[in-house]
Coordinates of C-alpha atoms in Angstrom, one line a residue:
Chain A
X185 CA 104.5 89.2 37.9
X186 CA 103.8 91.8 40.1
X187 CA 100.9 89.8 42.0
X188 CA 103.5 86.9 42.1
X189 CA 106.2 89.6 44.1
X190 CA 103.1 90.4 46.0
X191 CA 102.5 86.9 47.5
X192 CA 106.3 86.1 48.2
X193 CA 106.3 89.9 50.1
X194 CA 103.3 88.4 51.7
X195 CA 105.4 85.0 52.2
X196 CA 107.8 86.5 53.6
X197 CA 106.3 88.4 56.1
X198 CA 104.3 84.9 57.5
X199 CA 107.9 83.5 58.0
X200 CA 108.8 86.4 59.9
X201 CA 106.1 87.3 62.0
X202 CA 105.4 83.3 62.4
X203 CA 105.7 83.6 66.0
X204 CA 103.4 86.6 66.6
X205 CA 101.1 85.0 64.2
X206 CA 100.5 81.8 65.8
X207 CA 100.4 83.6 69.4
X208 CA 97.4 85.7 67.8
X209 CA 95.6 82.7 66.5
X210 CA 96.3 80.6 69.9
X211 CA 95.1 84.0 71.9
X212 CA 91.8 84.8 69.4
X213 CA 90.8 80.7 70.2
X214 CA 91.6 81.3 73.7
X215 CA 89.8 84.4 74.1
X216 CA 86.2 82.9 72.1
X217 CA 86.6 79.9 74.7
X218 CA 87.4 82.1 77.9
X219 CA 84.4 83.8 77.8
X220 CA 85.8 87.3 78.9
X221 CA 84.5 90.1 78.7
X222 CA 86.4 92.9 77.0
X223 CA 86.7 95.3 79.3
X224 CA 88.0 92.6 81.7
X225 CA 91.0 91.7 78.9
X226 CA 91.7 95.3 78.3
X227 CA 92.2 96.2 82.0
X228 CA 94.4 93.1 82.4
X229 CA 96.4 94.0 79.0
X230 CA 97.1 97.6 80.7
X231 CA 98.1 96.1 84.1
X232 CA 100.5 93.7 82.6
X233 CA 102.0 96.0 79.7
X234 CA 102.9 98.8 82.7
X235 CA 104.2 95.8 85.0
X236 CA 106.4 94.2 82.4
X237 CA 107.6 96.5 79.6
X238 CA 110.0 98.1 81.3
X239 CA 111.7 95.2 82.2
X240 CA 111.5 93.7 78.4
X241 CA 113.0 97.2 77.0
X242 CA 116.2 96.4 79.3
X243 CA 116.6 93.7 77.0
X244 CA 117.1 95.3 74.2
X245 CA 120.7 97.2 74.3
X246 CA 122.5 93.9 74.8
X247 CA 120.9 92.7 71.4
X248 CA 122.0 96.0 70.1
X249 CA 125.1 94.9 71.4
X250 CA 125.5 91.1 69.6
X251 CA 125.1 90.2 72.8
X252 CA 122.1 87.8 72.4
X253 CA 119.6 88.0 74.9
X254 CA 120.7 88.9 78.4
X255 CA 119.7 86.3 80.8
X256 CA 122.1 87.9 83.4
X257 CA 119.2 90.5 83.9
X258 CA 118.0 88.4 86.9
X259 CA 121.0 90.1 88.6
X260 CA 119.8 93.3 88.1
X261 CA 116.1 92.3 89.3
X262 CA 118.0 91.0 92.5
X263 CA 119.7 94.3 92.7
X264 CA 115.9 96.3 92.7
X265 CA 115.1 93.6 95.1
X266 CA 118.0 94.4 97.7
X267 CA 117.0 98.3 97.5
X268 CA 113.3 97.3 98.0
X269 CA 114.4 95.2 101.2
X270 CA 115.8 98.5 102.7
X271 CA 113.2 100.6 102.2
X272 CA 110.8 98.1 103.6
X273 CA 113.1 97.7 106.6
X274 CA 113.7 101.8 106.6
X275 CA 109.5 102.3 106.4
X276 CA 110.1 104.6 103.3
X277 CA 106.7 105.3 101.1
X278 CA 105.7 106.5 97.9
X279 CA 107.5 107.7 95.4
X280 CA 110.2 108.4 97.4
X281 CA 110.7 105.0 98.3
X282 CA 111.0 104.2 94.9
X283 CA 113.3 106.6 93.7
X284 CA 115.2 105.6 96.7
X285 CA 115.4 101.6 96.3
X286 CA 116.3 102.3 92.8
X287 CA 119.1 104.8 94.2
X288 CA 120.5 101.9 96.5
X289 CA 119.6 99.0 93.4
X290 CA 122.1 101.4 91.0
X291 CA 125.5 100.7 92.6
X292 CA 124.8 97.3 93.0
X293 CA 123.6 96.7 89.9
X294 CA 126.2 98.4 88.3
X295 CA 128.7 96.6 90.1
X296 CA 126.9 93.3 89.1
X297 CA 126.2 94.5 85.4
X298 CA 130.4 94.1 85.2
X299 CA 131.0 91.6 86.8
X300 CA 128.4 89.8 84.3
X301 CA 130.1 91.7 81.5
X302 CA 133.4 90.7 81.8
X303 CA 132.2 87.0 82.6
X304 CA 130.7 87.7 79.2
X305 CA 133.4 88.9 77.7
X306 CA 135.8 85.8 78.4
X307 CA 132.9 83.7 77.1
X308 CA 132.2 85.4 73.4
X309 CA 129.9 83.4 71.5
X310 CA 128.4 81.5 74.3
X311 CA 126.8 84.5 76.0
X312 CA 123.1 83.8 76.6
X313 CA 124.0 80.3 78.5
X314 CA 126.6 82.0 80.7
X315 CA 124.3 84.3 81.3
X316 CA 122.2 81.9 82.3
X317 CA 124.4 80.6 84.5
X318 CA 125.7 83.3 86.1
X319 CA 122.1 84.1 87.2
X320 CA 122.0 80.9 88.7
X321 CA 125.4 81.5 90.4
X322 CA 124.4 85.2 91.3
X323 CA 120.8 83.4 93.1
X324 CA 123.0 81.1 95.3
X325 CA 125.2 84.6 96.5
X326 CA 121.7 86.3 97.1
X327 CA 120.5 83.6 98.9
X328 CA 123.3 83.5 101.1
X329 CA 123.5 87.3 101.8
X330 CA 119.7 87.7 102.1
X331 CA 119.4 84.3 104.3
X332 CA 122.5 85.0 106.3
X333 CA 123.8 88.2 106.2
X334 CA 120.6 90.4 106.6
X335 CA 120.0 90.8 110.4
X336 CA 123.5 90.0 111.2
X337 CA 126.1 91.6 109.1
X338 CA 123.3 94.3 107.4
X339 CA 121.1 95.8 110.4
X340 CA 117.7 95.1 110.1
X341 CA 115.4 97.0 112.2
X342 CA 111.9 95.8 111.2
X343 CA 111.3 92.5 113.1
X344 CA 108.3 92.2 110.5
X345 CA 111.1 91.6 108.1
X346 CA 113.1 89.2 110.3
X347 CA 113.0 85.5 110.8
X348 CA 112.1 84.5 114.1
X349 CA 115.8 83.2 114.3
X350 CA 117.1 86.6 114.7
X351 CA 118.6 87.1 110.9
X352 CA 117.5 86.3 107.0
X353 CA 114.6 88.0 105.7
X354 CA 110.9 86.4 105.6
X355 CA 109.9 84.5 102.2
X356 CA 107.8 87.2 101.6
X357 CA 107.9 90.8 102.4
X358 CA 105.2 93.2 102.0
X359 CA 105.6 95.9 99.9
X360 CA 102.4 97.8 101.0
X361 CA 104.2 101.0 101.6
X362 CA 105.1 101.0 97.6
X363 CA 102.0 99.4 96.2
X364 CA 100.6 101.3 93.1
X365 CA 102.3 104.2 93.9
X366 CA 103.3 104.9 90.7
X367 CA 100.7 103.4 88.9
X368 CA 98.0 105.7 90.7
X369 CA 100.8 108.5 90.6
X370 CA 98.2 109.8 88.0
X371 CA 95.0 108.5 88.3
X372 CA 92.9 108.1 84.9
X373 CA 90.0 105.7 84.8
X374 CA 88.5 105.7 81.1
X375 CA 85.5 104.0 80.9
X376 CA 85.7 102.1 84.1
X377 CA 88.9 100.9 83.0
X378 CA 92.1 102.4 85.2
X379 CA 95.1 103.4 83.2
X380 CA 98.1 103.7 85.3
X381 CA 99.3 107.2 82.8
X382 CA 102.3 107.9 85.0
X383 CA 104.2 104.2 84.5
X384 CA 102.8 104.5 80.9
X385 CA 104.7 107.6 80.4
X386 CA 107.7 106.5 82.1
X387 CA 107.9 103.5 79.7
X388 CA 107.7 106.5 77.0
X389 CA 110.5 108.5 78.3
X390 CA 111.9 104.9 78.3
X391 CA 111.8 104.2 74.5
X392 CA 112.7 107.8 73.6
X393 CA 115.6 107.1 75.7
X394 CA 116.5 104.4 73.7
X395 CA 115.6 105.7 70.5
X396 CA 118.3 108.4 71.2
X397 CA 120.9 106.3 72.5
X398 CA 120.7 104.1 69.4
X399 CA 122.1 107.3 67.6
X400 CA 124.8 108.2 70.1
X401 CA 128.5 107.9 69.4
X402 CA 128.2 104.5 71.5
X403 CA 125.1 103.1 70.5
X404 CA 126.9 103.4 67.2
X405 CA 129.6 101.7 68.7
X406 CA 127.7 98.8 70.1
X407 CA 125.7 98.5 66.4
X408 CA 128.7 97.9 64.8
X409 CA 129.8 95.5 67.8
X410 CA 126.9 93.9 67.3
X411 CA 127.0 93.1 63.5
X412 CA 130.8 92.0 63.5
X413 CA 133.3 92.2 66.7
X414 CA 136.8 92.0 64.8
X415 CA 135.4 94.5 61.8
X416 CA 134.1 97.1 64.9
X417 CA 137.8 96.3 66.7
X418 CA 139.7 96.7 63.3
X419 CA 137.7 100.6 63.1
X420 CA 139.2 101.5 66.5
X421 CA 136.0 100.7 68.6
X422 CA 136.8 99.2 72.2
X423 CA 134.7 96.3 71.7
X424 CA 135.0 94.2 75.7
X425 CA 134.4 98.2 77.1
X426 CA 131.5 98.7 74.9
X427 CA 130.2 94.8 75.3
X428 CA 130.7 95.9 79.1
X429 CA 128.5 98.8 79.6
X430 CA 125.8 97.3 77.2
X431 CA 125.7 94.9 79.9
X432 CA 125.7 97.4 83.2
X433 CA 122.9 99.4 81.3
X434 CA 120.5 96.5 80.8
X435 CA 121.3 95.5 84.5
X436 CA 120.6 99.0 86.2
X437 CA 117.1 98.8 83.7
X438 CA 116.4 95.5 85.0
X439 CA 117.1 96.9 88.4
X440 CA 114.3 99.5 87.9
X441 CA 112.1 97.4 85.9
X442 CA 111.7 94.6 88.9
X443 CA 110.8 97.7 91.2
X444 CA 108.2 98.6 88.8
X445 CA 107.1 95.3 88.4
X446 CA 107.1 94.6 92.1
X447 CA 105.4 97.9 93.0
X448 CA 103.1 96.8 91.1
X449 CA 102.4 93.2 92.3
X450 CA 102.5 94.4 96.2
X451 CA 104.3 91.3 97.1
X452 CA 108.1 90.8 97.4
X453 CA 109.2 87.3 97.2
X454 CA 112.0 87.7 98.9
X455 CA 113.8 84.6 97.2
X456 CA 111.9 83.5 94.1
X457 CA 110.2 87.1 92.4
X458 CA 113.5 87.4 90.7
X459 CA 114.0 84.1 89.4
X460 CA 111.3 84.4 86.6
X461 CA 112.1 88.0 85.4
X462 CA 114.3 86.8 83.1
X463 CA 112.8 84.2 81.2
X464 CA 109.6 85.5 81.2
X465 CA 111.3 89.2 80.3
X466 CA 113.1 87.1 77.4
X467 CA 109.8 84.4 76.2
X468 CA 108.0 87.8 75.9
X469 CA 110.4 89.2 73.3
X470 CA 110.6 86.6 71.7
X471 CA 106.9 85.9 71.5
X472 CA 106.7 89.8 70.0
X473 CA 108.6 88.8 67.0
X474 CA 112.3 89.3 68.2
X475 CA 114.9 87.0 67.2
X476 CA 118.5 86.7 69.6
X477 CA 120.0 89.0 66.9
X478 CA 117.0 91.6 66.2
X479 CA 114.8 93.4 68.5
X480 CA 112.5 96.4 68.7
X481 CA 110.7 98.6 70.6
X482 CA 107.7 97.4 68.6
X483 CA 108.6 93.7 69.4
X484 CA 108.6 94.7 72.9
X485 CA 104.8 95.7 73.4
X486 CA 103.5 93.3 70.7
X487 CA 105.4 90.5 73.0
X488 CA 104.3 91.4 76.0
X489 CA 100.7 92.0 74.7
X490 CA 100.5 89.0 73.0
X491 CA 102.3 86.8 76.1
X492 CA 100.3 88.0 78.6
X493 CA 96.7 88.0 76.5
X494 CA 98.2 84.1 76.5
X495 CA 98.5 84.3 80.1
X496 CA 95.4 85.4 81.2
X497 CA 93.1 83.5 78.8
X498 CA 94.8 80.0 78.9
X499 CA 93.8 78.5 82.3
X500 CA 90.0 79.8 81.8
X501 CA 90.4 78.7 78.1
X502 CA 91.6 75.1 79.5
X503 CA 88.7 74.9 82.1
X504 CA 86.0 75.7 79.7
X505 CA 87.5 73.4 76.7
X506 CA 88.4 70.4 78.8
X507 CA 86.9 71.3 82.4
X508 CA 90.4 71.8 84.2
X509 CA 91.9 75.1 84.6
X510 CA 95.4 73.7 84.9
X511 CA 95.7 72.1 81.5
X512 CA 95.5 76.0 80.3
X513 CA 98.3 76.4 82.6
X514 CA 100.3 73.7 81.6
X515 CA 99.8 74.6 78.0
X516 CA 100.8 78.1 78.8
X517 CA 104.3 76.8 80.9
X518 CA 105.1 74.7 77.3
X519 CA 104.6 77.2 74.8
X520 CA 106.6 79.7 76.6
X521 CA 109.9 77.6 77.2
X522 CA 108.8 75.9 73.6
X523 CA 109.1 79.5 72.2
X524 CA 112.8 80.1 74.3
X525 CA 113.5 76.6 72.2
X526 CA 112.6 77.4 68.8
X527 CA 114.1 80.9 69.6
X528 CA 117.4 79.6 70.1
X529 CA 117.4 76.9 67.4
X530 CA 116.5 79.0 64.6
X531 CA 119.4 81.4 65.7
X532 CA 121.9 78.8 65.6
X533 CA 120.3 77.4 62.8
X534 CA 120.6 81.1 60.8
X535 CA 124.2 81.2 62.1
X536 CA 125.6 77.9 61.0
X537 CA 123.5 78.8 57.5
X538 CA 125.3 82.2 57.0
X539 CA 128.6 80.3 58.3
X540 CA 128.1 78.1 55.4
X541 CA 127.0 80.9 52.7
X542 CA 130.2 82.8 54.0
X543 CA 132.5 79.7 53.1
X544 CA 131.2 78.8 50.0
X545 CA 131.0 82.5 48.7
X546 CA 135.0 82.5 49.5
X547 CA 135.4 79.6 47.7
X548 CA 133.6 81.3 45.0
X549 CA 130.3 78.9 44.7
X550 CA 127.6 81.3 46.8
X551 CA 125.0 79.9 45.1
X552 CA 125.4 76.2 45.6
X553 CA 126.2 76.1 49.1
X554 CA 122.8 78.1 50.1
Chain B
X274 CA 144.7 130.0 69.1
X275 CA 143.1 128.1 71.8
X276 CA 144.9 125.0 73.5
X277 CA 143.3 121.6 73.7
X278 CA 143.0 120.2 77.5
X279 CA 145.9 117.7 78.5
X280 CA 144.9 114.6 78.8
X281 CA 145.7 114.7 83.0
X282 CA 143.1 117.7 83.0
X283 CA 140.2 115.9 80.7
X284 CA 140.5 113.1 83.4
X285 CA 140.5 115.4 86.7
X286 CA 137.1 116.7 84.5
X287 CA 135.8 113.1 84.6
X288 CA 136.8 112.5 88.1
X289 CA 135.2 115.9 89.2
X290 CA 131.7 115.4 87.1
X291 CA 131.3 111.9 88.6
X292 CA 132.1 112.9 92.4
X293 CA 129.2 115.7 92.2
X294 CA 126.8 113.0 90.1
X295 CA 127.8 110.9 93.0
X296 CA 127.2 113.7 95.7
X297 CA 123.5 114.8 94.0
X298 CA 122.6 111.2 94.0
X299 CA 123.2 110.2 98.0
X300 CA 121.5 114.0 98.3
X301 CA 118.6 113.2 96.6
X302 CA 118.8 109.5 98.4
X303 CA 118.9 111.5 101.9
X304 CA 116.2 113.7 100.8
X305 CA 114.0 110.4 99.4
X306 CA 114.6 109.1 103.1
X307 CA 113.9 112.4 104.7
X308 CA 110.3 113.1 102.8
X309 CA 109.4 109.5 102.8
X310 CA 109.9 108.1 106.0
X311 CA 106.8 107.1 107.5
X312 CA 105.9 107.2 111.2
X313 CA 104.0 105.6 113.4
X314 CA 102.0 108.0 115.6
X315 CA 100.4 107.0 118.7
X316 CA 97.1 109.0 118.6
X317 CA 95.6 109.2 122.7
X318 CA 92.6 110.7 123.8
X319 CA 93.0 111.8 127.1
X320 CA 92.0 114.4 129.3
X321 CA 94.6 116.8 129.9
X322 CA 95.8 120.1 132.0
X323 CA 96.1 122.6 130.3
X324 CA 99.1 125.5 130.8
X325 CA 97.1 127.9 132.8
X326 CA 95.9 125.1 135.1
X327 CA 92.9 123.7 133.9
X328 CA 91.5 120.8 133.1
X329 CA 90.6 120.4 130.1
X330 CA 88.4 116.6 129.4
X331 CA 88.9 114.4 126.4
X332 CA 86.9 114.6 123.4
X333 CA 83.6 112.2 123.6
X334 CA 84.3 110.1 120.0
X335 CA 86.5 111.5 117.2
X336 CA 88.2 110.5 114.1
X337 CA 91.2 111.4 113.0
X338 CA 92.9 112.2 109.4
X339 CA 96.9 112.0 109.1
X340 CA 97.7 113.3 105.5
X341 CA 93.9 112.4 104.5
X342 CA 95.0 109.1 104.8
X343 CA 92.8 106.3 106.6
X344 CA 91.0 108.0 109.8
X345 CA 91.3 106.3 113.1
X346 CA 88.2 106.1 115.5
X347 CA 88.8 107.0 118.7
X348 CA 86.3 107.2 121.8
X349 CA 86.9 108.5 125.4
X350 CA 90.6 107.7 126.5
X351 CA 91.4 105.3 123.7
X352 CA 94.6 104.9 121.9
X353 CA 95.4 104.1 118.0
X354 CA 97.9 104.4 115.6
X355 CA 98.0 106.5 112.3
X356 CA 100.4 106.3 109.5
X357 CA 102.8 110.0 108.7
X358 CA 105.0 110.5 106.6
X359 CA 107.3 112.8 105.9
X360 CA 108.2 115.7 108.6
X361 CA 105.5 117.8 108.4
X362 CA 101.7 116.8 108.6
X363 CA 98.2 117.9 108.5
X364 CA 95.7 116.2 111.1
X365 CA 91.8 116.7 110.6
X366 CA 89.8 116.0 113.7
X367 CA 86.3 115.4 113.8
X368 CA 84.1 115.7 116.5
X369 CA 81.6 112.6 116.0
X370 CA 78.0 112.9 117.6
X371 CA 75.9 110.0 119.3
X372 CA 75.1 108.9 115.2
X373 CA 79.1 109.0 114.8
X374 CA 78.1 111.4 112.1
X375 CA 80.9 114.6 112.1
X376 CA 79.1 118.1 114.2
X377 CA 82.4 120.0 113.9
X378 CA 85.9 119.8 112.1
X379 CA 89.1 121.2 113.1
X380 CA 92.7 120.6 111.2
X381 CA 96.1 121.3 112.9
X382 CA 99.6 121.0 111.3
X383 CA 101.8 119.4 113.7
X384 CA 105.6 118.4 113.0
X385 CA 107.6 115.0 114.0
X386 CA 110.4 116.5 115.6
X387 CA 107.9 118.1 118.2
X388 CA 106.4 114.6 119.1
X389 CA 108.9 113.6 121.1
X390 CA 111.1 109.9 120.9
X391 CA 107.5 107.7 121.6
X392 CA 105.6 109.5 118.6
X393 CA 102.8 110.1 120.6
X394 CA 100.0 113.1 120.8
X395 CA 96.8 113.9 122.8
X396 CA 94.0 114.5 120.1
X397 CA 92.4 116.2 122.7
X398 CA 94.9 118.6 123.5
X399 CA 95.8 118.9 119.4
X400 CA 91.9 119.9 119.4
X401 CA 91.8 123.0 121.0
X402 CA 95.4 124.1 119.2
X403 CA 93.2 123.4 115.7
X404 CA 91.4 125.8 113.6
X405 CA 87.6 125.6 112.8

């Protein structure tokens, strides 16, 4: 009996973890073939956890919030972006240009964060493709300010930063002025092996942030928002306001996070860096074991662990198993949109199941409808 | 017994903590700008007259620190340019030999505001202002 409760825990757990589990297989075989040496992966792993996390834990209040997950973050990485233009333009360094790109990128991406929200808000129940959309929208506004309106209607002063033609900002701006600032804030090198501490501990205050919030007065609010909208409106909760600032406070996260991550990279794409953020941000999640109505902290770093180990070891993987580099790659660019898929079809999948189970326990017949 | 606020004065309560969150924030964004700006310094090395009339020649090869960051080589009236930022800096000269190894080191603080609008400075004149 007991062993037999032991195997369906064990079961279970399988089903749950599938994702993570076949990402770990995948990785270990790419890893063998790669031929990397370990301190090579675990410098990599630590470069790629500080770049990314941050902008993977944004994602996590709007799930909080039965929001799904929040494609609309690409406006808050465009946001980051913006304030990262001006300080380039502006010559700020080091942390304080940081601090201060993420004191421009706040407003705006506050102001985006609600204008996504209540987008959001008129679309309940189809949230993750409007956000979706909206990003696409939001990259067509961006392009048209950046492109246009930056040397004409914003001053730019750097002609570095300028098109020859006198307005719009270069594909890609240099963000040497920024680059591992905070990652070398606090140097540490274990080993050989550099360990940017002071992004590390950021991501910390990060998760204790969250942690906190979770207990709050509104992340209660947005828990019970999140399990059932008309039983949280019914208790007095103002569910569109609460849905609303879940929103602006993953976008002003995202807006930090794409600074981190582009502080870290060196190199602002002016018109693409953003585009990517927010699959990427969400394929990671996913890949750590996080389903569109469930997320942790936890599923955060396993995710971006696991993706990026995926990442790194896939093209060299691919050139060593079949002697082309980009079969790796390719394999890579499918699994990641193949695990958005599965993501999204086992959550409608779940839904239209517990839909069912609902019905049929009203009509008093639970157990045949399951 | 104590009153409970009105509801007009809770929300004159919001509106005042949000207008000094707002105020600290573009104070700490002037500051950010202040301590972060960085300028670029034209670094000369000339020969110079000094205020009591004489002429003083300029140094034979040097290289100079801004902030410790990257030095800049200079020889016998060269230019360059260094990297500063912030208002107030710390040069380090050193006084290279025929080897271009250092024989002597001097450091000099030196603000931007006394620079002048073209950002520029005599490392040779900044020499004799420096300590050993």
């Amino acid at each position: 009996m007991k062993s037999s409760s032991g195997g369906n825990a064990v079961k279970l757990f399988c089903v749950r973890n599938a994702v993570p589990i076949v990402f770990l297989l995948v990785s270990a075989v790419g890893i063998y073939y790669s031929q990397f040496t370990a301190e090579y992966l675990i410098q990599e792993m630590l470069t790629r956890l500080a770049r990314n996390s941050f902008l993977v834990l944004s994602l996590l209040i709007p799930i909080m919030a039965g929001m799904g997950l929040n494609f609309g973050m690409v406006l808050g990485a465009m946001a980051g972006q913006i304030g990262l233009i001006f300080i380039s333009d502006w010559n700020i360094s080091g942390l304080y240009g940081m601090t201060l790109a993420a004191l421009i990128a706040t407003p705006l991406a506050i102001l985006f964060g609600w204008m996504c929200g209540v987008v959001l808000n008129k679309a309940r129940g189809r949230e993750m493709v409007t956000s979706y959309i909206l990003g696409f929208f939001m990259n067509g506004v961006y392009q048209l300010v950046v492109l246009y309106g930056f040397g004409s209607l914003v001053p730019i002063l750097n002609p570095e930063l300028v098109l020859s033609r006198g307005y719009g900002i270069r594909n890609v701006t240099n963000l040497d002025n920024i680059r591992g600032t905070l990652d070398n804030a606090i140097p540490l090198d274990i080993m050989g092996i550099h360990i940017p501490l002071a992004t590390f501990l950021l991501i910390g205050v990060f998760c204790l942030f969250i942690i906190w919030f979770r207990r709050t007065k509104l992340g209660q609010d947005m828990r019970a928002t999140g399990q059932d909208l008309s039983v949280a409106h019914s208790a007095g909760i103002p569910v569109m306001r609460t849905r609303i600032i879940s929103i602006v406070i993953s976008t002003v996260l995202a807006a930090y996070g794409q600074i981190i991550f582009l502080q870290n990279v060196g190199t602002l794409n002016t018109y693409n860096s953003h585009e990517q953020a927010g699959v990427f941000a969400i394929a990671s999640l996913l890949v750590g074991g996080a389903t569109v109505a469930r997320a942790s902290i936890l599923n955060v770093f396993t995710g971006v662990l696991l993706f990026h180990l995926m990442f790194v070891v896939s093209p060299m993987a691919g050139k060593y198993l079949v002697g082309d580099a980009q079969i790796g790659e390719y394999f890579r660019v499918f699994v990641c949109y193949a695990i958005i898929s599965l993501a999204l079809v086992l959550h409608a999948w779940r839904r239209h199941a517990d839909r069912e189970r609902a019905r049929a326990a009203l009509r008093g017949n639970a157990g045949g409808a399951a | 017994m104590k009153q409970l606020p009105s509801r007009r004065q809770v929300i004159l309560k919001h509106i005042l903590v949000n207008c000094v969150i707002i105020v600290l924030l573009i104070g700490l964004g002037v500051w950010c700008y202040d301590q972060g700006k960085t300028y670029k310094v034209i670094l000369g090395n000339y020969a110079f007259t000094g205020q009591d009339g004489t002429e003083y020649p300029a140094l034979e090869a040097a290289e100079v620190f801004i902030d410790g960051n990257d030095p800049v080589f200079l020889l016998e009236d060269d230019s360059g340019t260094g990297d500063a930022t912030g208002r107030r800096h710390t040069m380090v000269i050193a006084l290279l030999d025929e080897n271009d190894k250092p024989m002597e080191t001097r450091s000099v603080q030196f603000s931007i505001a006394e620079l002048g609008e073209k950002l520029e400075l005599n490392v040779a004149e900044y020499w004799l202002k420096a300590k050993k």
